Every structure is written in C-alpha cells, then in structure tokens.
Short mmCIF file of C-alpha atoms in Angstrom, two decimals:
data_model
loop_
_atom_site.label_atom_id
_atom_site.label_comp_id
_atom_site.label_asym_id
_atom_site.label_seq_id
_atom_site.Cartn_x
_atom_site.Cartn_y
_atom_site.Cartn_z
CA UNK A 1 71.54 32.18 -59.41
CA UNK A 2 71.67 30.35 -62.74
CA UNK A 3 74.82 31.21 -64.72
CA UNK A 4 75.80 30.71 -68.44
CA UNK A 5 79.38 30.53 -69.20
CA UNK A 6 80.65 30.66 -72.56
CA UNK A 7 84.54 29.82 -72.53
CA UNK A 8 86.65 28.00 -75.26
CA UNK A 9 89.46 27.38 -73.07
CA UNK A 10 88.67 24.05 -71.46
CA UNK A 11 90.97 24.31 -68.51
CA UNK A 12 89.82 27.70 -67.54
CA UNK A 13 86.03 26.93 -68.19
CA UNK A 14 86.56 23.79 -65.73
CA UNK A 15 88.08 25.87 -63.04
CA UNK A 16 85.42 28.68 -63.21
CA UNK A 17 82.53 26.17 -63.32
CA UNK A 18 83.77 24.35 -60.25
CA UNK A 19 84.55 27.57 -58.27
CA UNK A 20 80.82 28.91 -58.87
CA UNK A 21 79.17 25.51 -58.37
CA UNK A 22 81.13 25.45 -55.08
CA UNK A 23 79.49 28.88 -54.38
CA UNK A 24 76.10 27.25 -54.93
CA UNK A 25 75.63 28.53 -58.20
CA UNK A 26 73.96 26.58 -61.08
CA UNK A 27 76.14 26.73 -64.07
CA UNK A 28 75.93 25.57 -67.80
CA UNK A 29 79.21 26.03 -69.54
CA UNK A 30 79.61 26.04 -73.44
CA UNK A 31 82.69 26.40 -75.65
CA UNK A 32 81.50 28.76 -78.34
CA UNK A 33 79.31 31.77 -78.96
CA UNK A 34 76.68 30.16 -81.18
CA UNK A 35 75.92 27.61 -78.17
CA UNK A 36 75.59 30.41 -75.96
CA UNK A 37 73.06 31.97 -77.89
CA UNK A 38 71.05 28.85 -78.37
CA UNK A 39 70.96 28.14 -74.76
CA UNK A 40 70.14 31.66 -73.84
CA UNK A 41 67.37 31.75 -76.15
CA UNK A 42 66.05 28.49 -74.63
CA UNK A 43 66.72 28.73 -70.80
CA UNK A 44 66.42 31.74 -68.21
CA UNK A 45 69.68 32.57 -66.76
CA UNK A 46 70.53 35.42 -63.87
CA UNK A 47 74.01 36.07 -65.51
CA UNK A 48 75.70 35.38 -68.95
CA UNK A 49 79.48 35.21 -68.95
CA UNK A 50 80.97 35.52 -72.46
CA UNK A 51 84.62 35.09 -73.40
CA UNK A 52 85.35 37.50 -76.60
CA UNK A 53 87.66 35.31 -78.29
CA UNK A 54 85.64 32.20 -79.19
CA UNK A 55 85.06 30.03 -82.43
CA UNK A 56 82.00 29.73 -84.40
CA UNK A 57 80.72 32.97 -83.06
CA UNK A 58 82.69 35.32 -80.76
CA UNK A 59 81.33 36.74 -77.78
CA UNK A 60 80.59 40.33 -79.41
CA UNK A 61 78.56 38.67 -81.97
CA UNK A 62 76.93 36.50 -79.30
CA UNK A 63 76.11 39.45 -77.08
CA UNK A 64 74.57 41.48 -80.16
CA UNK A 65 72.67 38.66 -81.17
CA UNK A 66 71.16 38.10 -77.55
CA UNK A 67 70.49 41.64 -77.03
CA UNK A 68 68.84 42.13 -80.56
CA UNK A 69 65.86 39.85 -79.31
CA UNK A 70 65.48 41.96 -76.03
CA UNK A 71 67.12 39.52 -73.68
CA UNK A 72 67.87 41.72 -70.65
CA UNK A 73 70.18 39.14 -69.01
CA UNK A 74 73.10 40.55 -66.89
CA UNK A 75 76.08 40.11 -69.23
CA UNK A 76 79.95 39.98 -68.28
CA UNK A 77 82.50 39.87 -70.68
CA UNK A 78 85.93 38.13 -70.41
CA UNK A 79 88.67 40.05 -72.14
CA UNK A 80 92.26 40.19 -72.64
CA UNK A 81 94.70 42.90 -71.69
CA UNK A 82 94.94 43.86 -75.43
CA UNK A 83 91.40 44.04 -76.28
CA UNK A 84 90.58 47.42 -75.04
CA UNK A 85 88.55 48.33 -78.28
CA UNK A 86 86.59 45.03 -77.71
CA UNK A 87 85.84 46.04 -74.24
CA UNK A 88 84.37 49.38 -75.53
CA UNK A 89 82.65 47.80 -78.16
CA UNK A 90 81.12 45.18 -75.65
CA UNK A 91 79.81 47.82 -73.49
CA UNK A 92 78.42 49.68 -76.39
CA UNK A 93 76.59 46.43 -77.57
CA UNK A 94 74.79 46.23 -74.20
CA UNK A 95 77.35 44.19 -72.00
CA UNK A 96 76.88 45.19 -68.22
CA UNK A 97 80.38 44.48 -66.91
CA UNK A 98 83.95 42.91 -68.10
CA UNK A 99 86.72 41.08 -66.59
CA UNK A 100 90.17 41.32 -67.86
CA UNK A 101 92.20 38.14 -67.91
CA UNK A 102 93.85 37.13 -66.02
CA UNK A 103 91.50 37.73 -63.12
CA UNK A 104 91.25 36.13 -59.77
CA UNK A 105 88.38 33.79 -58.71
CA UNK A 106 87.87 35.83 -55.67
CA UNK A 107 87.09 38.84 -57.89
CA UNK A 108 84.66 37.24 -60.05
CA UNK A 109 82.99 35.52 -57.07
CA UNK A 110 82.72 39.00 -55.35
CA UNK A 111 81.02 40.49 -58.48
CA UNK A 112 78.48 37.60 -58.65
CA UNK A 113 77.69 38.07 -54.91
CA UNK A 114 77.43 41.75 -55.24
CA UNK A 115 75.03 41.34 -58.26
CA UNK A 116 73.01 38.64 -56.20
CA UNK A 117 72.41 41.14 -53.53
CA UNK A 118 71.29 43.97 -55.93
CA UNK A 119 68.95 41.66 -57.81
CA UNK A 120 67.18 40.64 -54.45
CA UNK A 121 67.03 44.45 -53.31
CA UNK A 122 65.81 45.92 -56.64
CA UNK A 123 63.37 45.17 -59.38
CA UNK A 124 62.00 46.63 -62.28
CA UNK A 125 59.20 49.08 -61.45
CA UNK A 126 57.17 48.68 -64.71
CA UNK A 127 57.40 46.12 -67.32
CA UNK A 128 55.40 45.46 -70.57
CA UNK A 129 54.75 42.30 -72.47
CA UNK A 130 52.34 42.06 -75.48
CA UNK A 131 49.07 43.78 -74.08
CA UNK A 132 50.19 43.65 -70.44
CA UNK A 133 51.53 46.54 -68.22
CA UNK A 134 52.85 45.45 -64.80
CA UNK A 135 53.60 47.99 -62.11
CA UNK A 136 55.72 46.13 -59.73
CA UNK A 137 55.89 48.72 -57.20
CA UNK A 138 52.13 49.04 -56.87
CA UNK A 139 51.50 45.33 -57.59
CA UNK A 140 48.85 46.30 -60.29
CA UNK A 141 48.38 44.29 -63.83
CA UNK A 142 46.55 46.08 -66.53
CA UNK A 143 45.39 45.20 -70.02
CA UNK A 144 41.40 45.76 -71.06
CA UNK A 145 41.24 46.55 -67.29
CA UNK A 146 43.30 46.48 -64.18
CA UNK A 147 43.40 43.92 -61.11
CA UNK A 148 45.69 43.76 -58.13
CA UNK A 149 48.26 41.12 -57.63
CA UNK A 150 49.81 39.39 -54.38
CA UNK A 151 53.54 39.88 -53.88
CA UNK A 152 54.14 36.34 -55.14
CA UNK A 153 52.08 36.82 -58.29
CA UNK A 154 53.91 40.08 -58.84
CA UNK A 155 57.12 38.56 -58.53
CA UNK A 156 56.35 35.65 -60.51
CA UNK A 157 54.79 37.56 -63.53
CA UNK A 158 58.00 39.85 -63.49
CA UNK A 159 60.05 37.00 -63.93
CA UNK A 160 57.93 35.65 -66.73
CA UNK A 161 58.11 38.80 -68.65
CA UNK A 162 61.90 39.19 -68.23
CA UNK A 163 62.16 35.98 -69.64
CA UNK A 164 59.11 35.80 -72.15
CA UNK A 165 59.28 32.91 -74.43
CA UNK A 166 61.50 30.76 -72.28
CA UNK A 167 60.73 27.55 -70.57
CA UNK A 168 60.82 28.25 -66.61
CA UNK A 169 61.05 25.37 -64.48
CA UNK A 170 59.18 25.20 -61.27
CA UNK A 171 62.57 25.32 -59.52
CA UNK A 172 63.50 28.39 -61.39
CA UNK A 173 60.07 30.06 -59.97
CA UNK A 174 60.88 28.91 -56.61
CA UNK A 175 64.28 30.26 -56.50
CA UNK A 176 63.40 33.62 -57.51
CA UNK A 177 60.02 34.14 -56.10
CA UNK A 178 60.15 32.21 -52.84
CA UNK A 179 63.75 33.33 -51.93
CA UNK A 180 63.32 33.48 -48.09
CA UNK A 181 60.58 30.73 -47.68
CA UNK A 182 62.39 27.19 -47.58
CA UNK A 183 58.97 25.39 -47.17
CA UNK A 184 57.69 26.58 -50.38
CA UNK A 185 57.32 23.67 -53.00
CA UNK A 186 56.05 23.22 -56.68
CA UNK A 187 52.58 22.93 -55.21
CA UNK A 188 52.93 26.73 -54.38
CA UNK A 189 54.15 27.38 -57.63
CA UNK A 190 51.26 25.76 -59.27
CA UNK A 191 48.70 27.52 -57.18
CA UNK A 192 49.93 31.02 -58.18
CA UNK A 193 50.24 30.11 -61.72
CA UNK A 194 46.44 29.12 -61.51
CA UNK A 195 45.85 32.53 -59.85
CA UNK A 196 47.63 34.40 -62.47
CA UNK A 197 45.97 32.49 -65.42
CA UNK A 198 42.52 33.49 -63.69
CA UNK A 199 43.69 37.11 -63.49
CA UNK A 200 44.87 37.40 -67.01
CA UNK A 201 41.51 36.14 -68.20
CA UNK A 202 39.65 38.52 -66.06
CA UNK A 203 41.51 41.60 -67.56
CA UNK A 204 41.00 40.27 -71.03
CA UNK A 205 44.61 39.78 -71.80
CA UNK A 206 45.91 37.94 -74.90
CA UNK A 207 48.98 36.86 -72.98
CA UNK A 208 48.97 33.20 -71.44
CA UNK A 209 51.08 31.18 -69.01
CA UNK A 210 51.67 27.78 -71.13
CA UNK A 211 52.46 24.56 -69.33
CA UNK A 212 51.01 21.58 -67.21
CA UNK A 213 51.29 21.18 -63.42
CA UNK A 214 54.96 20.37 -62.76
CA UNK A 215 56.26 22.81 -65.38
CA UNK A 216 58.03 23.89 -67.27
CA UNK A 217 55.97 27.13 -68.00
CA UNK A 218 56.33 29.79 -70.64
CA UNK A 219 54.85 33.15 -71.10
CA UNK A 220 53.25 33.53 -74.70
CA UNK A 221 51.75 36.63 -75.97
#
C-alpha cells in the first residue's frame, strides 16, 4: 500500500515512516496539512494518516479539503487524549478511523494490515465518472451503450475512477490490479490501457485515459 503520513513531530514521523516501510509499505511523509492536501491531490494513496495538530493547515482542515473534492481515500486521524471533540469532528467530516496518542506501533501496523485485507476482499460494486457507469460486480461498462470488461480492465478502471484526475504510475496499477501475479509487468499494464481506450471509444464516452506508454496515466472527463 502507498501511505501519506502528515505529522509535524519530526521524531515521531521518522519512527512511523521507518516502521511502515519495514512492513513493505511505501510512505510519503510531510510536516503540515497544506502539503498533505497538495500531495493527496497529485498522487494516489491507499491510506492518508493526518495528525490533527499541525502548522499551516491542521488535520481537520486538511481532511475537510480532501473530502470536499470527492477524494474517497481511507483517512486515519492521529489525536491527543484531550482532543475528544476533534475526534468527533473528524469522524463527522469524513475520517474513517483515528488513533489516540500515545499509541503503539503494533496497533498502527495491525490496523493497516486489517485494512489491506479488506481492500483486497471488497470493492465498490458500482462507480460513476463523467458519463461512465461501471458495474464492477458484473464487469460491465456503460455510457452511450455498454460493453463487457475483463477482470483486469474492471479493476484498472475502478482504480482510475477512484483516483480520477491523479497521475497513476505503471507501478501503482501493477500493485492494485495484478496483486497475485508476480510475473506481470509494465507491458501488461500498457496492453490493458490500450484495450480500455478502445472500449471507451466504442461506447462513445467522453472519458479518456491520458498518458504515453510507460506512464504515468490519468483518467480525464
């Protein structure tokens, strides 16, 4: 999983980043809420971890801005014992979970493993972007007309829709679509990009997958 960590306590941020990277997670760490908003707008993350008390823009402000643009990334808030109202406000603003400081690294990593399992097991059954309607369960894509998709095409388009407008690397797509195929490579990604482009044209959709061979790629409406 790719994780965005926003924590202004430098020592804590280093410890958390190191622990998550040792568990084979890819981690981008920033020290304030504004940088978190900017990076989350640019990159696709599986989890965003926001400390509430941060300079420039606090965690609640960052959360509100991220959710306001329709970003559905799983967001975990880090709060102090005395910030009960902030925890409630965070959940009301769209946070998915929170950890109360001080917390153990074991608990954080356990929650990430649990989320990773759920992410693999469940997906959104129906998604919409621009004039596209994707039924992931039936593997059907609709616009002016409909067309069937392969499993890989379905999962790839689902990931594109959930991260519409963001630049997705070939590595991002490999990690989320070919989760059990160690032999898949960037050529496989490109082949499926080409298939999806043809199918988008065939159903006369205005949506396009932008990007050259090798990536990055972006879904535009």
